[in-house]
Amino acid sequence: MDSGFDLSFRHHHLLGIEGLQPYEIGHVLDLADSYVELNRQPSKKRALLDGLTQINLFFEVSTRTLTSFELAGKRLGADVVNMAVQGSSIKKGETLIDTAMTLNAMQPDVLVVRHQESGAVQLLARHVRCAVINAGDGSHEHPTQALLDALTIRRRKGRLEGLTVAICGDLRHSRVARSNILLLLAMGASVRLIGPPTLLPRAFESYGCQLFTDMAKGLRGCDIVMMLRLQNERMQGSFVPSVREYFHLYGLTQEKLRHAAPDALIMHPGPMNRGVEIDGVIADDIDRSAILDQVEMGVAVRMACLDLLTRSIRGEAS
Ligand code: ASP
């Protein structure tokens, strides 16, 4: 597929949004746009990655991300292997590096890695020769999620620059929030973060975000409302008094949504907890909710990332 780019994407790995230039983000989104069109055709296969091997190494559970990386690789013609690594008794550091070296010896071309520890994917990338894509590391980054969110917004709103995006909920433990903040600010959007004080790190102010503990104030006039799940698996102790109270104060309801712009788009990376961070009726509102668009964009964005990161192996300019 000809992307028509004159500028290159010169990264060997995709470990985070941090370090990407706005034009590189634009590259990925433009290329992903063309894959959205391909994915809507009855015949979705391309032989671009023919002969290449992609290993999806997931130390943490996943539904959307794993499936979409598998589909993305297969649609581009790669041999795709899924490895779910769970419940190992070996020490984490040793397991990770040993696993990296073992997989490296099998000569893969791309490793897609999810790990529960922040920084683990970067560590692994130092021990392998192939391209590594971070599919989520602890509460650090989830770059392809931010890219697919950006593609969703760009297709629905026509731009990213100048929009006001509210990200609401468990900001403290969310890798989705961190990658989105970096991407949205780089692309010229304004970012508001809304959540209970216990889940809203003040450090985000220094990134250039505005912080709110009150949904009505934070949502006022915003164009995009991005809801986050409470990341209970990363919490030690209790950060909210009760789920009922959390929903009352921070769950997205029709009433709270009235504070946002009349055409505000609702987003959620999934998995969604109806009645906790979002009212089910709003999530299913096909005019307002872009949640299923996000899933569709996920496959296209991951195809674009696989395409760009394997261009040097395939002898193509990026
Ligand atoms: N699926 C996203 C992630 O892996 C969001 C979530 O789990 O809440 O980070």
mmCIF file with all atom_site columns, N, CA and C in Angstrom, residues 37-80:
data_model
loop_
_atom_site.group_PDB
_atom_site.id
_atom_site.type_symbol
_atom_site.label_atom_id
_atom_site.label_alt_id
_atom_site.label_comp_id
_atom_site.label_asym_id
_atom_site.label_entity_id
_atom_site.label_seq_id
_atom_site.pdbx_PDB_ins_code
_atom_site.Cartn_x
_atom_site.Cartn_y
_atom_site.Cartn_z
_atom_site.occupancy
_atom_site.B_iso_or_equiv
_atom_site.pdbx_formal_charge
_atom_site.auth_seq_id
_atom_site.auth_comp_id
_atom_site.auth_asym_id
_atom_site.auth_atom_id
_atom_site.pdbx_PDB_model_num
ATOM 1   N N  . GLU A 1 37 ? -10.066 1.950   5.308  1.00 0.00 ? 37 GLU A N  1
ATOM 2   C CA . GLU A 1 37 ? -10.772 1.674   4.049  1.00 0.00 ? 37 GLU A CA 1
ATOM 3   C C  . GLU A 1 37 ? -10.564 0.219   3.634  1.00 0.00 ? 37 GLU A C  1
ATOM 4   N N  . LEU A 1 38 ? -9.325  -0.269  3.725  1.00 0.00 ? 38 LEU A N  1
ATOM 5   C CA . LEU A 1 38 ? -9.047  -1.662  3.364  1.00 0.00 ? 38 LEU A CA 1
ATOM 6   C C  . LEU A 1 38 ? -9.892  -2.618  4.218  1.00 0.00 ? 38 LEU A C  1
ATOM 7   N N  . ASN A 1 39 ? -9.968  -2.337  5.516  1.00 0.00 ? 39 ASN A N  1
ATOM 8   C CA . ASN A 1 39 ? -10.688 -3.228  6.434  1.00 0.00 ? 39 ASN A CA 1
ATOM 9   C C  . ASN A 1 39 ? -12.196 -3.253  6.182  1.00 0.00 ? 39 ASN A C  1
ATOM 10  N N  . ARG A 1 40 ? -12.668 -2.276  5.444  1.00 0.00 ? 40 ARG A N  1
ATOM 11  C CA . ARG A 1 40 ? -14.107 -2.254  5.131  1.00 0.00 ? 40 ARG A CA 1
ATOM 12  C C  . ARG A 1 40 ? -14.423 -2.989  3.825  1.00 0.00 ? 40 ARG A C  1
ATOM 13  N N  . GLN A 1 41 ? -13.368 -3.466  3.148  1.00 0.00 ? 41 GLN A N  1
ATOM 14  C CA . GLN A 1 41 ? -13.572 -4.237  1.906  1.00 0.00 ? 41 GLN A CA 1
ATOM 15  C C  . GLN A 1 41 ? -13.826 -5.698  2.259  1.00 0.00 ? 41 GLN A C  1
ATOM 16  N N  . PRO A 1 42 ? -14.526 -6.431  1.384  1.00 0.00 ? 42 PRO A N  1
ATOM 17  C CA . PRO A 1 42 ? -14.703 -7.862  1.662  1.00 0.00 ? 42 PRO A CA 1
ATOM 18  C C  . PRO A 1 42 ? -13.358 -8.587  1.746  1.00 0.00 ? 42 PRO A C  1
ATOM 19  N N  . SER A 1 43 ? -12.406 -8.223  0.871  1.00 0.00 ? 43 SER A N  1
ATOM 20  C CA . SER A 1 43 ? -11.096 -8.872  0.919  1.00 0.00 ? 43 SER A CA 1
ATOM 21  C C  . SER A 1 43 ? -10.108 -7.934  1.615  1.00 0.00 ? 43 SER A C  1
ATOM 22  N N  . LYS A 1 44 ? -9.670  -8.328  2.806  1.00 0.00 ? 44 LYS A N  1
ATOM 23  C CA . LYS A 1 44 ? -8.889  -7.411  3.651  1.00 0.00 ? 44 LYS A CA 1
ATOM 24  C C  . LYS A 1 44 ? -7.408  -7.754  3.688  1.00 0.00 ? 44 LYS A C  1
ATOM 25  N N  . LYS A 1 45 ? -6.989  -8.748  2.892  1.00 0.00 ? 45 LYS A N  1
ATOM 26  C CA . LYS A 1 45 ? -5.613  -9.229  3.018  1.00 0.00 ? 45 LYS A CA 1
ATOM 27  C C  . LYS A 1 45 ? -4.651  -8.491  2.090  1.00 0.00 ? 45 LYS A C  1
ATOM 28  N N  . ARG A 1 46 ? -3.439  -8.245  2.627  1.00 0.00 ? 46 ARG A N  1
ATOM 29  C CA . ARG A 1 46 ? -2.322  -7.722  1.843  1.00 0.00 ? 46 ARG A CA 1
ATOM 30  C C  . ARG A 1 46 ? -1.121  -8.618  2.124  1.00 0.00 ? 46 ARG A C  1
ATOM 31  N N  . ALA A 1 47 ? -0.210  -8.726  1.164  1.00 0.00 ? 47 ALA A N  1
ATOM 32  C CA . ALA A 1 47 ? 0.936   -9.622  1.361  1.00 0.00 ? 47 ALA A CA 1
ATOM 33  C C  . ALA A 1 47 ? 2.173   -8.874  1.861  1.00 0.00 ? 47 ALA A C  1
ATOM 34  N N  . LEU A 1 48 ? 1.931   -7.687  2.419  1.00 0.00 ? 48 LEU A N  1
ATOM 35  C CA . LEU A 1 48 ? 3.019   -6.800  2.837  1.00 0.00 ? 48 LEU A CA 1
ATOM 36  C C  . LEU A 1 48 ? 4.028   -7.457  3.783  1.00 0.00 ? 48 LEU A C  1
ATOM 37  N N  . LEU A 1 49 ? 3.552   -8.195  4.762  1.00 0.00 ? 49 LEU A N  1
ATOM 38  C CA . LEU A 1 49 ? 4.446   -8.799  5.762  1.00 0.00 ? 49 LEU A CA 1
ATOM 39  C C  . LEU A 1 49 ? 4.669   -10.296 5.502  1.00 0.00 ? 49 LEU A C  1
ATOM 40  N N  . ASP A 1 50 ? 4.464   -10.693 4.253  1.00 0.00 ? 50 ASP A N  1
ATOM 41  C CA . ASP A 1 50 ? 4.656   -12.091 3.864  1.00 0.00 ? 50 ASP A CA 1
ATOM 42  C C  . ASP A 1 50 ? 6.039   -12.577 4.283  1.00 0.00 ? 50 ASP A C  1
ATOM 43  N N  . GLY A 1 51 ? 6.104   -13.700 4.965  1.00 0.00 ? 51 GLY A N  1
ATOM 44  C CA . GLY A 1 51 ? 7.396   -14.251 5.380  1.00 0.00 ? 51 GLY A CA 1
ATOM 45  C C  . GLY A 1 51 ? 7.875   -13.728 6.727  1.00 0.00 ? 51 GLY A C  1
ATOM 46  N N  . LEU A 1 52 ? 7.247   -12.670 7.241  1.00 0.00 ? 52 LEU A N  1
ATOM 47  C CA . LEU A 1 52 ? 7.681   -12.116 8.538  1.00 0.00 ? 52 LEU A CA 1
ATOM 48  C C  . LEU A 1 52 ? 6.915   -12.781 9.680  1.00 0.00 ? 52 LEU A C  1
ATOM 49  N N  . THR A 1 53 ? 7.569   -12.810 10.851 1.00 0.00 ? 53 THR A N  1
ATOM 50  C CA . THR A 1 53 ? 6.955   -13.441 12.029 1.00 0.00 ? 53 THR A CA 1
ATOM 51  C C  . THR A 1 53 ? 6.669   -12.392 13.100 1.00 0.00 ? 53 THR A C  1
ATOM 52  N N  . GLN A 1 54 ? 5.452   -12.391 13.593 1.00 0.00 ? 54 GLN A N  1
ATOM 53  C CA . GLN A 1 54 ? 5.045   -11.473 14.670 1.00 0.00 ? 54 GLN A CA 1
ATOM 54  C C  . GLN A 1 54 ? 4.660   -12.307 15.884 1.00 0.00 ? 54 GLN A C  1
ATOM 55  N N  . ILE A 1 55 ? 5.297   -12.026 17.024 1.00 0.00 ? 55 ILE A N  1
ATOM 56  C CA . ILE A 1 55 ? 4.915   -12.732 18.255 1.00 0.00 ? 55 ILE A CA 1
ATOM 57  C C  . ILE A 1 55 ? 4.231   -11.744 19.196 1.00 0.00 ? 55 ILE A C  1
ATOM 58  N N  . ASN A 1 56 ? 3.036   -12.088 19.646 1.00 0.00 ? 56 ASN A N  1
ATOM 59  C CA . ASN A 1 56 ? 2.317   -11.272 20.620 1.00 0.00 ? 56 ASN A CA 1
ATOM 60  C C  . ASN A 1 56 ? 2.539   -11.888 22.000 1.00 0.00 ? 56 ASN A C  1
ATOM 61  N N  . LEU A 1 57 ? 3.310   -11.180 22.820 1.00 0.00 ? 57 LEU A N  1
ATOM 62  C CA . LEU A 1 57 ? 3.708   -11.709 24.119 1.00 0.00 ? 57 LEU A CA 1
ATOM 63  C C  . LEU A 1 57 ? 2.982   -10.930 25.208 1.00 0.00 ? 57 LEU A C  1
ATOM 64  N N  . PHE A 1 58 ? 1.944   -11.523 25.770 1.00 0.00 ? 58 PHE A N  1
ATOM 65  C CA . PHE A 1 58 ? 1.095   -10.801 26.717 1.00 0.00 ? 58 PHE A CA 1
ATOM 66  C C  . PHE A 1 58 ? 1.225   -11.397 28.118 1.00 0.00 ? 58 PHE A C  1
ATOM 67  N N  . PHE A 1 59 ? 1.837   -10.622 29.028 1.00 0.00 ? 59 PHE A N  1
ATOM 68  C CA . PHE A 1 59 ? 1.979   -11.042 30.426 1.00 0.00 ? 59 PHE A CA 1
ATOM 69  C C  . PHE A 1 59 ? 0.741   -10.650 31.227 1.00 0.00 ? 59 PHE A C  1
ATOM 70  N N  . GLU A 1 60 ? -0.149  -9.870  30.608 1.00 0.00 ? 60 GLU A N  1
ATOM 71  C CA . GLU A 1 60 ? -1.359  -9.397  31.276 1.00 0.00 ? 60 GLU A CA 1
ATOM 72  C C  . GLU A 1 60 ? -2.535  -9.681  30.361 1.00 0.00 ? 60 GLU A C  1
ATOM 73  N N  . VAL A 1 61 ? -3.722  -9.865  30.927 1.00 0.00 ? 61 VAL A N  1
ATOM 74  C CA . VAL A 1 61 ? -4.880  -10.207 30.099 1.00 0.00 ? 61 VAL A CA 1
ATOM 75  C C  . VAL A 1 61 ? -5.247  -9.069  29.140 1.00 0.00 ? 61 VAL A C  1
ATOM 76  N N  . SER A 1 62 ? -5.889  -9.456  28.063 1.00 0.00 ? 62 SER A N  1
ATOM 77  C CA . SER A 1 62 ? -6.294  -8.472  27.063 1.00 0.00 ? 62 SER A CA 1
ATOM 78  C C  . SER A 1 62 ? -7.374  -9.084  26.173 1.00 0.00 ? 62 SER A C  1
ATOM 79  N N  . THR A 1 63 ? -8.308  -8.261  25.738 1.00 0.00 ? 63 THR A N  1
ATOM 80  C CA . THR A 1 63 ? -9.303  -8.736  24.767 1.00 0.00 ? 63 THR A CA 1
ATOM 81  C C  . THR A 1 63 ? -9.069  -7.992  23.461 1.00 0.00 ? 63 THR A C  1
ATOM 82  N N  . ARG A 1 64 ? -9.360  -6.699  23.496 1.00 0.00 ? 64 ARG A N  1
ATOM 83  C CA . ARG A 1 64 ? -9.282  -5.875  22.292 1.00 0.00 ? 64 ARG A CA 1
ATOM 84  C C  . ARG A 1 64 ? -7.877  -5.798  21.708 1.00 0.00 ? 64 ARG A C  1
ATOM 85  N N  . THR A 1 65 ? -6.905  -5.485  22.565 1.00 0.00 ? 65 THR A N  1
ATOM 86  C CA . THR A 1 65 ? -5.562  -5.221  22.051 1.00 0.00 ? 65 THR A CA 1
ATOM 87  C C  . THR A 1 65 ? -4.960  -6.475  21.416 1.00 0.00 ? 65 THR A C  1
ATOM 88  N N  . LEU A 1 66 ? -5.070  -7.600  22.105 1.00 0.00 ? 66 LEU A N  1
ATOM 89  C CA . LEU A 1 66 ? -4.488  -8.836  21.566 1.00 0.00 ? 66 LEU A CA 1
ATOM 90  C C  . LEU A 1 66 ? -5.181  -9.235  20.262 1.00 0.00 ? 66 LEU A C  1
ATOM 91  N N  . THR A 1 67 ? -6.513  -9.228  20.268 1.00 0.00 ? 67 THR A N  1
ATOM 92  C CA . THR A 1 67 ? -7.244  -9.622  19.054 1.00 0.00 ? 67 THR A CA 1
ATOM 93  C C  . THR A 1 67 ? -6.909  -8.703  17.890 1.00 0.00 ? 67 THR A C  1
ATOM 94  N N  . SER A 1 68 ? -6.838  -7.398  18.176 1.00 0.00 ? 68 SER A N  1
ATOM 95  C CA . SER A 1 68 ? -6.619  -6.489  17.046 1.00 0.00 ? 68 SER A CA 1
ATOM 96  C C  . SER A 1 68 ? -5.185  -6.575  16.534 1.00 0.00 ? 68 SER A C  1
ATOM 97  N N  . PHE A 1 69 ? -4.213  -6.821  17.408 1.00 0.00 ? 69 PHE A N  1
ATOM 98  C CA . PHE A 1 69 ? -2.841  -7.021  16.910 1.00 0.00 ? 69 PHE A CA 1
ATOM 99  C C  . PHE A 1 69 ? -2.758  -8.316  16.083 1.00 0.00 ? 69 PHE A C  1
ATOM 100 N N  . GLU A 1 70 ? -3.493  -9.329  16.518 1.00 0.00 ? 70 GLU A N  1
ATOM 101 C CA . GLU A 1 70 ? -3.482  -10.588 15.765 1.00 0.00 ? 70 GLU A CA 1
ATOM 102 C C  . GLU A 1 70 ? -4.111  -10.384 14.386 1.00 0.00 ? 70 GLU A C  1
ATOM 103 N N  . LEU A 1 71 ? -5.261  -9.730  14.376 1.00 0.00 ? 71 LEU A N  1
ATOM 104 C CA . LEU A 1 71 ? -5.925  -9.457  13.091 1.00 0.00 ? 71 LEU A CA 1
ATOM 105 C C  . LEU A 1 71 ? -5.050  -8.583  12.198 1.00 0.00 ? 71 LEU A C  1
ATOM 106 N N  . ALA A 1 72 ? -4.452  -7.566  12.800 1.00 0.00 ? 72 ALA A N  1
ATOM 107 C CA . ALA A 1 72 ? -3.631  -6.631  12.019 1.00 0.00 ? 72 ALA A CA 1
ATOM 108 C C  . ALA A 1 72 ? -2.484  -7.382  11.338 1.00 0.00 ? 72 ALA A C  1
ATOM 109 N N  . GLY A 1 73 ? -1.783  -8.201  12.096 1.00 0.00 ? 73 GLY A N  1
ATOM 110 C CA . GLY A 1 73 ? -0.656  -8.960  11.528 1.00 0.00 ? 73 GLY A CA 1
ATOM 111 C C  . GLY A 1 73 ? -1.123  -9.911  10.444 1.00 0.00 ? 73 GLY A C  1
ATOM 112 N N  . LYS A 1 74 ? -2.227  -10.617 10.703 1.00 0.00 ? 74 LYS A N  1
ATOM 113 C CA . LYS A 1 74 ? -2.719  -11.596 9.726  1.00 0.00 ? 74 LYS A CA 1
ATOM 114 C C  . LYS A 1 74 ? -3.213  -10.911 8.457  1.00 0.00 ? 74 LYS A C  1
ATOM 115 N N  . ARG A 1 75 ? -3.871  -9.771  8.620  1.00 0.00 ? 75 ARG A N  1
ATOM 116 C CA . ARG A 1 75 ? -4.349  -9.071  7.417  1.00 0.00 ? 75 ARG A CA 1
ATOM 117 C C  . ARG A 1 75 ? -3.197  -8.585  6.553  1.00 0.00 ? 75 ARG A C  1
ATOM 118 N N  . LEU A 1 76 ? -2.052  -8.349  7.174  1.00 0.00 ? 76 LEU A N  1
ATOM 119 C CA . LEU A 1 76 ? -0.891  -7.905  6.388  1.00 0.00 ? 76 LEU A CA 1
ATOM 120 C C  . LEU A 1 76 ? -0.023  -9.079  5.942  1.00 0.00 ? 76 LEU A C  1
ATOM 121 N N  . GLY A 1 77 ? -0.437  -10.297 6.271  1.00 0.00 ? 77 GLY A N  1
ATOM 122 C CA . GLY A 1 77 ? 0.250   -11.480 5.742  1.00 0.00 ? 77 GLY A CA 1
ATOM 123 C C  . GLY A 1 77 ? 1.328   -12.074 6.628  1.00 0.00 ? 77 GLY A C  1
ATOM 124 N N  . ALA A 1 78 ? 1.506   -11.566 7.853  1.00 0.00 ? 78 ALA A N  1
ATOM 125 C CA . ALA A 1 78 ? 2.563   -12.120 8.730  1.00 0.00 ? 78 ALA A CA 1
ATOM 126 C C  . ALA A 1 78 ? 2.125   -13.454 9.332  1.00 0.00 ? 78 ALA A C  1
ATOM 127 N N  . ASP A 1 79 ? 3.110   -14.236 9.771  1.00 0.00 ? 79 ASP A N  1
ATOM 128 C CA . ASP A 1 79 ? 2.799   -15.406 10.600 1.00 0.00 ? 79 ASP A CA 1
ATOM 129 C C  . ASP A 1 79 ? 2.710   -14.880 12.027 1.00 0.00 ? 79 ASP A C  1
ATOM 130 N N  . VAL A 1 80 ? 1.558   -15.072 12.664 1.00 0.00 ? 80 VAL A N  1
ATOM 131 C CA . VAL A 1 80 ? 1.336   -14.470 13.983 1.00 0.00 ? 80 VAL A CA 1
ATOM 132 C C  . VAL A 1 80 ? 1.203   -15.567 15.038 1.00 0.00 ? 80 VAL A C  1
#
